[in-house]
XYZ file of C-alpha atoms in Angstrom:
715
model
C 106.746 126.398 87.283
C 102.971 126.691 86.931
C 103.326 129.885 84.954
C 105.612 128.256 82.363
C 103.217 125.413 81.848
C 100.426 127.907 81.585
C 102.330 129.768 78.857
C 102.988 126.569 76.955
C 99.367 125.613 77.074
C 98.397 129.037 75.744
C 100.795 128.681 72.788
C 99.623 125.191 71.842
C 95.950 125.834 72.323
C 95.689 129.238 70.678
C 94.670 128.066 67.155
C 91.974 125.844 68.491
C 90.531 128.704 70.550
C 90.589 131.109 67.634
C 88.746 128.671 65.300
C 86.194 127.668 67.905
C 82.972 129.664 67.677
C 81.092 130.853 70.750
C 77.435 130.302 71.415
C 74.940 133.094 71.251
C 74.401 133.123 74.972
C 78.046 133.916 75.751
C 79.126 130.409 76.672
C 82.237 128.624 75.394
C 82.031 126.160 72.530
C 82.339 122.424 72.851
C 85.806 122.532 71.291
C 86.926 125.055 73.849
C 85.504 122.851 76.626
C 87.305 119.834 75.169
C 90.545 121.775 75.080
C 90.086 122.798 78.679
C 89.414 119.208 79.761
C 92.429 117.953 77.857
C 94.874 120.437 79.402
C 93.842 121.275 83.015
C 95.573 124.046 84.928
C 96.240 123.556 88.676
C 95.519 127.113 89.563
C 92.368 127.313 87.499
C 93.122 130.793 86.033
C 90.444 132.717 84.294
C 90.419 133.309 80.491
C 91.109 136.699 79.021
C 89.079 136.063 75.860
C 85.800 136.465 77.684
C 86.418 140.135 78.231
C 86.974 140.873 74.495
C 84.271 138.577 73.071
C 81.430 138.644 75.540
C 81.863 141.157 78.306
C 79.695 140.636 81.348
C 78.847 137.048 80.424
C 78.621 134.361 83.150
C 81.525 132.161 82.197
C 82.673 129.435 84.587
C 86.098 129.460 86.243
C 88.350 127.389 83.978
C 90.413 124.556 85.353
C 92.473 124.410 82.134
C 94.553 127.163 80.579
C 92.736 129.008 77.785
C 94.835 131.646 76.007
C 93.212 134.960 75.324
C 92.586 136.055 71.724
C 95.252 138.402 70.474
C 97.601 137.444 73.271
C 100.526 137.265 70.826
C 99.863 140.786 69.591
C 99.748 142.257 73.101
C 102.687 144.400 74.104
C 105.259 142.776 76.355
C 104.514 145.090 79.293
C 100.826 144.217 79.450
C 101.611 140.528 79.173
C 104.078 140.753 82.038
C 101.489 142.573 84.154
C 98.910 139.867 83.486
C 101.504 137.234 84.211
C 102.400 138.807 87.592
C 98.726 139.136 88.538
C 98.147 135.530 87.502
C 101.042 134.355 89.660
C 99.643 136.220 92.679
C 96.223 134.693 92.105
C 97.801 131.262 91.717
C 99.541 131.534 95.095
C 96.425 132.809 96.884
C 94.274 130.104 95.290
C 96.829 127.450 96.247
C 96.694 128.567 99.889
C 92.903 128.380 99.840
C 92.991 124.937 98.222
C 95.457 123.761 100.882
C 93.215 124.939 103.725
C 90.181 123.403 102.008
C 92.028 120.092 101.625
C 92.875 120.078 105.330
C 89.220 120.622 106.219
C 88.082 117.877 103.864
C 90.597 115.437 105.339
C 89.399 116.337 108.821
C 85.783 115.730 107.837
C 86.697 112.374 106.294
C 88.458 111.293 109.470
C 85.477 112.368 111.567
C 83.084 110.424 109.289
C 85.267 107.318 109.417
C 85.393 107.415 113.237
C 81.682 108.177 113.560
C 80.747 105.222 111.307
C 79.271 104.865 107.809
C 77.045 107.684 106.723
C 74.053 107.513 104.436
C 75.102 110.613 102.592
C 77.574 110.296 99.731
C 80.584 112.555 100.046
C 80.440 115.285 97.399
C 83.161 115.351 94.782
C 86.175 117.553 95.325
C 86.645 120.916 93.747
C 88.815 119.565 90.936
C 86.312 116.798 90.175
C 83.455 119.261 89.906
C 85.377 121.634 87.598
C 84.648 119.901 84.246
C 80.934 119.752 85.049
C 80.661 123.430 85.922
C 80.918 124.716 82.327
C 77.367 126.054 82.504
C 77.559 127.644 85.977
C 77.667 131.385 86.346
C 81.041 133.004 87.171
C 82.441 136.517 86.781
C 83.912 137.355 83.434
C 87.563 136.522 83.043
C 88.152 139.929 81.579
C 87.554 141.436 85.009
C 90.667 139.633 86.244
C 92.750 141.104 83.476
C 91.475 144.565 84.230
C 91.976 144.072 87.974
C 95.737 143.810 87.626
C 96.103 147.338 88.942
C 94.472 146.671 92.398
C 96.881 143.764 92.975
C 99.668 146.298 92.912
C 98.283 147.791 96.153
C 100.795 147.224 98.932
C 98.308 146.087 101.620
C 96.557 143.580 99.363
C 99.838 142.308 97.982
C 101.196 141.715 101.461
C 98.032 139.881 102.481
C 98.371 137.564 99.498
C 102.120 137.063 99.264
C 103.224 137.444 102.862
C 100.124 136.184 104.624
C 100.308 132.403 104.224
C 103.851 131.702 105.493
C 103.523 133.226 109.007
C 99.789 132.547 109.351
C 99.839 128.800 109.026
C 96.333 127.403 109.227
C 95.746 125.909 112.701
C 94.940 122.229 112.864
C 91.478 121.514 114.206
C 91.275 118.546 116.548
C 88.197 116.668 115.373
C 88.714 113.494 117.328
C 85.499 111.959 118.533
C 85.122 111.219 122.198
C 83.763 107.795 121.314
C 86.685 106.919 119.099
C 89.886 105.162 120.136
C 91.690 107.117 122.839
C 95.438 107.332 123.124
C 96.675 105.725 126.307
C 97.620 108.339 128.899
C 99.356 108.111 132.247
C 96.943 109.014 135.065
C 97.858 111.674 137.566
C 99.480 110.378 140.771
C 99.196 112.238 144.091
C 101.900 112.007 146.698
C 101.317 110.472 150.120
C 100.722 113.745 151.928
C 98.075 114.908 149.470
C 96.358 111.499 149.493
C 96.260 111.596 153.285
C 94.707 115.053 153.231
C 92.099 113.999 150.682
C 91.225 110.907 152.741
C 90.906 113.065 155.839
C 88.671 115.524 153.993
C 86.488 112.657 152.746
C 86.143 111.262 156.269
C 85.527 114.743 157.627
C 82.641 115.251 155.203
C 81.222 111.835 156.099
C 81.305 112.537 159.839
C 79.708 115.942 159.370
C 76.809 115.000 157.080
C 74.316 114.749 159.948
C 75.535 117.879 161.713
C 76.182 120.371 158.911
C 73.980 121.359 156.001
C 74.799 120.491 152.413
C 75.587 124.108 151.555
C 78.388 124.206 154.116
C 79.925 120.984 152.802
C 79.326 121.746 149.116
C 82.786 123.184 148.420
C 84.549 120.303 150.174
C 82.482 117.810 148.203
C 83.301 119.615 144.959
C 87.017 119.508 145.734
C 86.840 115.764 146.391
C 84.940 115.164 143.151
C 87.329 117.285 141.094
C 90.368 115.662 142.700
C 89.043 112.211 141.825
C 88.164 113.293 138.274
C 91.555 114.953 137.699
C 93.392 111.919 139.035
C 91.850 109.692 136.374
C 93.096 111.965 133.571
C 96.519 112.571 132.107
C 99.301 113.451 134.477
C 101.635 114.399 131.637
C 99.622 117.467 130.655
C 99.150 120.797 132.378
C 96.018 122.805 131.647
C 96.700 126.549 131.832
C 93.955 129.124 131.342
C 94.545 132.669 130.132
C 92.117 135.015 131.888
C 91.807 138.738 131.746
C 89.554 141.738 131.502
C 88.110 143.303 128.390
C 90.808 144.703 126.127
C 93.728 143.316 128.149
C 95.117 141.488 125.113
C 94.830 137.927 126.426
C 93.744 136.551 123.048
C 96.698 138.269 121.425
C 98.998 136.674 123.993
C 97.294 133.333 123.353
C 98.081 133.628 119.651
C 101.645 134.716 120.365
C 102.296 131.636 122.490
C 100.654 129.352 119.924
C 102.577 130.930 117.058
C 99.433 131.108 114.943
C 96.232 133.127 114.944
C 93.731 130.945 116.781
C 91.736 133.285 118.962
C 90.024 136.209 117.273
C 91.265 139.652 118.257
C 89.699 142.990 117.539
C 88.180 146.158 118.881
C 84.711 144.638 119.204
C 83.881 143.826 122.846
C 83.561 141.126 123.911
C 85.702 139.438 121.288
C 86.164 135.955 122.805
C 82.754 134.409 123.458
C 83.709 130.772 124.127
C 86.798 129.075 125.569
C 89.378 127.938 123.012
C 91.892 125.153 123.669
C 95.302 124.643 122.123
C 97.205 121.461 122.946
C 100.944 121.066 122.326
C 100.824 117.237 122.435
C 98.398 114.341 122.075
C 96.544 112.629 124.896
C 94.796 115.697 126.320
C 91.330 114.970 124.924
C 89.985 113.889 128.307
C 91.221 117.064 129.981
C 89.633 119.248 127.316
C 86.389 117.252 127.499
C 86.356 117.945 131.224
C 86.439 121.667 130.459
C 83.422 121.312 128.178
C 85.221 122.665 125.090
C 83.759 121.129 121.905
C 86.058 119.695 119.188
C 85.372 122.614 116.863
C 87.107 124.941 119.352
C 90.237 122.819 119.772
C 93.416 123.758 117.943
C 97.038 122.815 117.623
C 99.903 125.353 117.659
C 102.064 126.252 114.712
C 104.337 123.515 113.425
C 107.493 125.169 114.668
C 105.936 125.749 118.104
C 104.951 122.109 118.547
C 108.084 120.531 117.101
C 110.612 122.144 119.396
C 109.072 120.441 122.443
C 109.570 123.459 124.664
C 105.937 123.486 125.774
C 105.179 119.802 125.268
C 102.407 118.777 127.624
C 100.829 122.233 127.744
C 97.109 122.708 127.135
C 96.426 126.433 126.799
C 92.863 127.720 127.176
C 91.746 131.198 126.108
C 88.796 132.348 128.234
C 86.171 135.034 127.641
C 86.486 138.317 129.511
C 85.829 137.904 133.231
C 84.236 141.375 133.313
C 82.178 140.831 130.180
C 78.732 142.376 129.958
C 77.414 138.939 128.917
C 76.493 136.906 131.989
C 77.139 133.590 130.235
C 80.719 134.656 129.547
C 81.394 135.263 133.232
C 79.765 131.949 134.101
C 82.038 130.159 131.639
C 85.080 131.851 133.148
C 84.128 130.832 136.687
C 83.416 127.263 135.592
C 86.684 126.762 133.714
C 88.830 128.490 136.349
C 87.668 125.890 138.874
C 88.919 123.052 136.646
C 92.260 124.158 135.196
C 95.665 123.393 136.703
C 97.083 126.923 136.470
C 96.018 130.432 135.505
C 97.681 133.271 133.608
C 96.092 136.555 134.642
C 96.589 139.153 131.914
C 96.285 142.763 133.032
C 96.916 145.985 131.184
C 98.208 149.359 132.395
C 94.660 150.704 132.637
C 92.865 147.906 134.516
C 95.575 146.228 136.581
C 94.004 147.691 139.766
C 90.417 146.861 138.831
C 88.385 146.020 141.953
C 86.481 143.265 140.128
C 89.711 141.405 139.406
C 91.144 141.744 142.905
C 87.995 141.292 145.002
C 86.286 138.592 142.973
C 89.238 136.506 141.806
C 92.716 137.314 143.118
C 91.878 137.811 146.780
C 89.725 134.651 147.135
C 92.397 132.678 145.253
C 95.315 133.966 147.304
C 96.129 130.405 148.383
C 96.618 129.429 144.733
C 99.604 131.736 144.247
C 101.939 128.889 143.229
C 99.853 128.127 140.139
C 99.302 131.713 138.999
C 101.099 133.933 136.526
C 100.301 137.646 136.618
C 101.286 139.189 133.286
C 101.313 142.928 132.654
C 100.572 143.202 128.936
C 100.787 146.148 126.547
C 104.035 147.492 127.974
C 104.697 149.048 124.584
C 102.159 151.694 125.582
C 104.195 152.732 128.636
C 106.977 155.281 128.153
C 110.379 155.120 129.803
C 110.450 153.682 133.311
C 106.658 153.605 133.628
C 106.685 149.812 133.231
C 108.729 149.350 136.400
C 106.485 151.737 138.296
C 103.354 149.905 137.205
C 104.942 146.562 138.102
C 105.843 147.824 141.575
C 102.305 149.044 142.139
C 100.930 145.733 140.857
C 103.127 143.815 143.301
C 101.888 146.061 146.107
C 98.274 145.273 145.246
C 99.016 141.567 145.079
C 100.650 141.736 148.491
C 97.536 143.427 149.879
C 95.477 140.622 148.381
C 97.557 138.107 150.325
C 99.172 136.601 147.235
C 102.713 135.399 147.823
C 105.124 136.396 145.066
C 107.642 133.923 143.737
C 110.756 135.983 144.379
C 114.199 135.004 145.657
C 113.466 131.308 145.113
C 110.359 131.307 147.282
C 107.140 129.685 146.023
C 104.508 132.082 144.817
C 102.985 133.800 141.828
C 105.168 134.784 138.866
C 104.877 138.446 137.845
C 106.039 139.394 134.334
C 105.781 142.323 131.964
C 105.504 141.878 128.212
C 103.952 143.088 125.016
C 102.076 140.489 123.005
C 101.904 142.912 120.085
C 105.643 143.459 119.723
C 106.723 140.127 121.235
C 108.839 141.809 123.903
C 108.879 139.560 127.012
C 106.872 136.729 125.436
C 110.004 134.580 125.416
C 110.377 135.014 129.180
C 106.805 133.853 129.684
C 107.375 130.933 127.330
C 110.468 129.925 129.281
C 108.629 130.204 132.616
C 105.770 128.130 131.224
C 108.231 125.562 129.926
C 109.778 125.087 133.367
C 106.344 125.078 134.990
C 104.960 122.425 132.628
C 108.103 120.282 132.812
C 107.682 119.895 136.577
C 104.367 118.040 136.088
C 103.257 119.206 139.524
C 100.737 121.934 138.763
C 97.698 119.647 139.007
C 98.702 118.345 142.447
C 99.473 121.864 143.666
C 96.085 123.032 142.392
C 94.281 120.244 144.256
C 96.322 120.946 147.398
C 95.434 124.640 147.175
C 91.764 123.725 146.688
C 91.916 121.568 149.823
C 93.464 124.477 151.725
C 90.754 126.816 150.475
C 87.983 124.372 151.403
C 89.581 123.863 154.826
C 89.745 127.588 155.484
C 86.099 127.868 154.508
C 85.224 125.156 157.047
C 87.316 126.646 159.848
C 84.382 128.478 161.519
C 82.464 125.199 161.901
C 85.378 123.145 163.277
C 87.781 125.419 165.156
C 86.838 125.943 168.805
C 87.523 129.201 170.557
C 88.693 127.504 173.776
C 89.033 124.161 175.520
C 85.813 122.202 175.166
C 84.154 119.303 176.973
C 82.552 118.531 180.338
C 84.730 118.447 183.431
C 84.176 116.044 186.323
C 83.084 118.958 188.420
C 80.327 119.802 185.925
C 79.178 116.174 185.838
C 79.063 115.925 189.641
C 77.178 119.172 189.878
C 74.591 117.933 187.378
C 74.098 114.706 189.335
C 73.782 116.665 192.578
C 71.109 118.892 191.036
C 69.118 115.875 189.939
C 69.491 114.278 193.398
C 68.252 117.437 195.044
C 65.374 117.571 192.572
C 64.118 114.162 193.739
C 64.867 114.953 197.402
C 67.715 112.542 198.062
C 68.942 114.487 201.110
C 65.484 114.715 202.619
C 64.941 111.026 201.961
C 68.146 110.154 203.826
C 67.166 112.281 206.799
C 63.730 110.699 206.814
C 65.287 107.233 206.737
C 67.490 108.124 209.682
C 64.530 109.379 211.698
C 62.566 106.257 210.837
C 65.375 104.033 212.079
C 65.593 105.984 215.370
C 61.853 105.811 215.780
C 61.918 102.090 215.275
C 64.715 101.744 217.811
C 62.760 103.801 220.344
C 59.747 101.634 219.828
C 61.747 98.481 220.303
C 63.785 99.645 223.307
C 61.445 102.149 224.945
C 59.434 101.645 228.107
C 56.072 99.933 227.737
C 54.206 102.996 228.928
C 55.933 105.224 226.387
C 55.431 102.668 223.632
C 51.764 102.507 224.485
C 51.503 106.260 224.217
C 53.309 106.345 220.871
C 51.190 103.534 219.565
C 48.190 105.584 220.327
C 49.631 108.537 218.396
C 50.752 106.477 215.420
C 47.369 104.930 214.791
C 46.437 107.786 212.453
C 49.873 108.101 210.831
C 51.259 106.028 207.851
C 53.682 103.167 208.485
C 57.246 104.132 209.264
C 58.862 101.933 206.568
C 57.868 103.715 203.277
C 58.575 107.434 202.860
C 56.679 109.507 200.341
C 59.192 111.775 198.643
C 56.718 113.903 196.680
C 53.238 114.206 197.960
C 52.309 117.769 197.070
C 51.620 119.243 193.644
C 53.753 122.277 194.239
C 56.661 120.107 195.302
C 56.371 118.102 192.077
C 56.347 121.295 189.990
C 59.375 122.568 191.841
C 61.192 119.294 191.285
C 60.446 119.436 187.523
C 61.789 122.966 187.302
C 64.944 121.876 189.094
C 65.453 119.067 186.598
C 65.006 121.405 183.618
C 67.367 123.941 185.127
C 69.988 121.264 185.699
C 69.723 120.141 182.050
C 70.060 123.679 180.719
C 73.086 124.312 182.902
C 74.952 121.199 181.807
C 74.092 121.846 178.136
C 75.445 125.394 178.329
C 78.650 124.208 179.935
C 79.133 121.413 177.401
C 78.539 123.684 174.394
C 80.641 126.590 175.619
C 83.355 127.446 173.096
C 82.094 125.049 170.418
C 81.380 126.213 166.872
C 77.734 127.075 166.338
C 76.632 123.842 164.577
C 78.211 121.568 167.155
C 77.011 123.691 170.086
C 73.505 123.463 168.677
C 73.868 119.689 168.329
C 74.971 119.410 171.975
C 72.028 121.458 173.208
C 69.573 119.478 171.107
C 70.951 116.201 172.497
C 70.507 117.492 176.045
C 66.946 118.662 175.370
C 65.991 115.318 173.830
C 67.331 113.511 176.886
C 65.439 115.812 179.272
C 62.097 114.689 177.869
C 60.531 112.351 180.449
C 63.457 112.731 182.853
C 61.376 113.857 185.913
C 59.036 110.887 185.570
C 61.970 108.523 185.204
C 63.564 109.996 188.319
C 60.360 109.491 190.302
C 60.192 105.873 189.234
C 63.807 105.279 190.164
C 63.338 107.015 193.493
C 60.437 104.731 194.285
C 62.478 101.640 193.490
C 65.706 102.812 195.113
C 64.090 104.379 198.205
C 63.398 102.774 201.595
C 62.165 99.202 201.495
C 58.607 98.596 202.716
C 58.058 97.641 206.376
C 60.192 98.413 209.374
C 63.853 99.206 209.150
C 66.234 96.355 210.010
C 67.186 95.839 213.655
C 70.770 95.452 214.943
C 71.913 92.379 216.900
C 71.934 94.082 220.278
C 68.281 94.939 220.128
C 67.115 91.646 221.810
C 69.383 92.228 224.807
C 68.136 95.776 225.111
C 64.564 94.583 224.895
C 65.274 91.978 227.616
C 66.807 94.599 229.907
C 63.859 96.898 229.303
C 61.503 94.044 230.075
C 63.419 93.364 233.311
C 63.002 96.983 234.337
C 59.312 96.673 233.694
C 59.122 93.474 235.751
C 60.888 95.184 238.656
C 58.325 97.942 238.580
C 55.501 95.460 238.532
C 56.975 93.328 241.353
C 57.648 96.341 243.558
C 54.169 97.681 242.981
C 52.452 94.376 243.765
C 54.569 94.025 246.877
C 53.519 97.434 248.105
C 49.909 96.678 247.290
C 50.068 93.457 249.291
C 51.444 95.307 252.255
C 48.700 97.881 252.031
C 46.012 95.220 251.863
C 47.647 93.397 254.750
C 48.538 90.232 253.008
C 52.168 90.797 253.705
C 53.968 92.420 256.518
C 54.745 96.044 256.071
C 58.251 96.580 254.664
C 58.480 99.621 252.382
C 62.190 99.600 251.714
C 62.550 96.662 249.365
C 59.382 97.152 247.303
C 60.099 100.815 246.903
C 63.639 100.052 245.896
C 62.419 97.615 243.248
C 59.937 100.108 241.864
C 62.449 102.926 241.790
C 64.951 100.684 240.039
C 62.379 99.737 237.400
C 61.117 103.264 237.001
C 64.576 104.771 236.675
C 66.135 101.879 234.795
C 63.520 101.824 231.997
C 64.163 105.359 230.722
C 67.876 104.888 231.243
C 67.863 101.769 229.088
C 65.786 103.630 226.483
C 68.222 106.544 226.481
C 71.168 104.174 226.133
C 69.519 102.392 223.247
C 68.824 105.707 221.549
C 72.446 106.738 221.885
C 73.561 103.400 220.503
C 71.084 103.652 217.612
C 72.346 106.968 216.299
C 75.257 105.454 214.411
C 73.228 102.729 212.677
C 70.428 105.215 211.982
C 72.857 107.650 210.339
C 74.340 104.893 208.224
C 70.869 103.784 207.274
C 69.892 107.286 206.195
C 73.180 107.783 204.344
C 72.680 104.543 202.435
C 69.202 105.606 201.451
C 70.471 108.994 200.215
C 73.353 107.354 198.335
C 71.012 104.967 196.549
C 68.836 107.837 195.418
C 71.798 109.880 194.290
C 73.211 106.967 192.328
C 69.822 106.335 190.759
C 69.468 110.007 189.797
C 73.036 110.136 188.455
C 72.520 106.962 186.426
C 69.295 108.235 184.936
C 70.814 111.629 184.141
C 73.920 110.045 182.654
C 71.946 107.692 180.417
C 69.486 110.319 179.223
C 71.556 113.530 179.106
C 75.271 113.142 179.769
C 75.898 110.195 177.428
C 74.229 111.844 174.378
C 76.094 115.066 175.128
C 79.375 113.153 175.500
C 78.702 111.397 172.183
C 78.328 114.757 170.426
C 81.517 116.029 172.050
C 83.367 112.874 170.999
C 82.143 113.270 167.426
C 83.345 116.845 167.470
C 86.782 115.745 168.707
C 86.961 113.223 165.861
C 86.054 115.762 163.198
C 88.458 118.264 164.724
C 91.274 115.748 164.469
C 90.330 115.058 160.851
C 90.203 118.788 160.198
C 93.724 119.087 161.569
C 94.860 116.386 159.123
C 93.137 118.208 156.282
C 94.985 121.391 157.114
C 98.241 119.475 157.502
C 98.794 120.301 161.185
C 98.048 116.876 162.710
C 95.664 116.238 165.545
C 94.740 119.272 167.560
C 94.637 119.420 171.313
C 91.484 118.519 173.115
């Protein structure tokens, strides 16, 4: 026993101390120093001789046992009192030396991993003790006189009972650049990988149509999913969050089995996140949370050895309703990175609007990775705990949070008291089962994907069936054809063909008359479709109206960004469309010159010429009879003239009737060519860009369906 050795040293060294003189300035003699160096004491107890010889002097703390003068003559009771006080001081000093040794070993390990340092490590406390003979310390007599305060119950309990339950937490001082323990990366199942791939493709397809702010959350989820996948899959990071005074730090310490997080009445108490890991290999996960090594701890030895929570990384967060803005920012940042959350509420603030509106309600889809713990149940009398729990469940149901009851997935709701330990075992058991499943990280990522998908629903989900029907396409082409006058051009072509037939098959006298009229008119082959300024303006307005109509029909029912993209594509295609239609109409209109003639036209022309010859022969015959060259005979000449005069118009009428069919076909072909030209121009400039936007929307909608896990949606 240290006390026995101390007593033996006092008995052997007493004569030397009594013969050794003391210096005038109150310091020990060289003989006394030699005696102390020869017989060191582990506890380094103070000497009692200082009080009797030189009270108030600055004597150093002795590392060797130095018996007090007159110790043999002291009564037995006083000696026993000093002995008990010395034993208490020995135990307290041993605890401090043990904690100091742990810190020194941690610093040495950090220096070894960080490389050689230029500074020389200072000597330990025991090495410095012999050289501190001249340093100033309180008089040893004060310790002898202070034996009465050590009898105080509170102080005695702090010294004697404090160290065993309050084992000093181990600080993880591993350097991020040092050798890392090999960890097993997180593996996602096939369904989650498929959803992440679909979300990545969805973001890629939407980059040019949606702004970065809209896609920011989806991009963050993809980045965090990739980062979490590279880290340990054998660890589960659980954050303890709560309001001011809810007792989350006390619960954190209760789960760790050692005081790690500071608790007290000062608000806010927790200013930075603290991490406690139950097993090795979680350095990467804690680095991802931005928690420095000085704020990393290990649980009590008994809590880490039983393996019940092996793989757990527990994080104590600042108050989410703290008056310090940086505390709330840290809470929001860490909550987005952890695998699960323990919400700690108390009987006073369990219905706080800040908690429900800012955190619980937006995170309703994360119910499977949440624990809602009602703390401080020791403050509730009788059946008040059950009543508060029922009201808490009602509020959670209003928030849309599914509760894990009757074997269904959802949030776990518990009641406990971190102060008394009542219910902490139930939470520990629930955490043990939760961590052993090794599925919290994947469920968190899946819930994040769901949340990001719900946020993107307004920009992907259509209110009704979308797209352009064939009827809408045909109507657009018809509007463009009417704008360039396709119908009028066909009618004009038909009239031109009939006019040409009349000219070819008509009587010479009528042809001569028409020739005289057509001298001031343009040729019959080329038709001018737009010759007036007002007609051109009207045609342009018709084209613009047709484009607006088809754009409105194509964008009907689409989400706002995609509807805007469809309208912009239609407007871009409408630029220069009237001029392009005019050019196409000129190329696709009637060919220059006369319309083509059918095969029967030569026969009709020959018959018409015969009728003309009969008229001429009959007239000359009558003229010869009148002159007297021939004998008078009116019957035959008159008959010939009447036949020619009547036959010519009859042949012309017959040719006109026969020309109606070819003329109609000719006009119809001209109108069809113009309509096809207008439809082709409108399709290339307007309909195809609009269809491309609609196709892109269908692709992103299918990807969105895969993200939400419902497969491809109907078109």
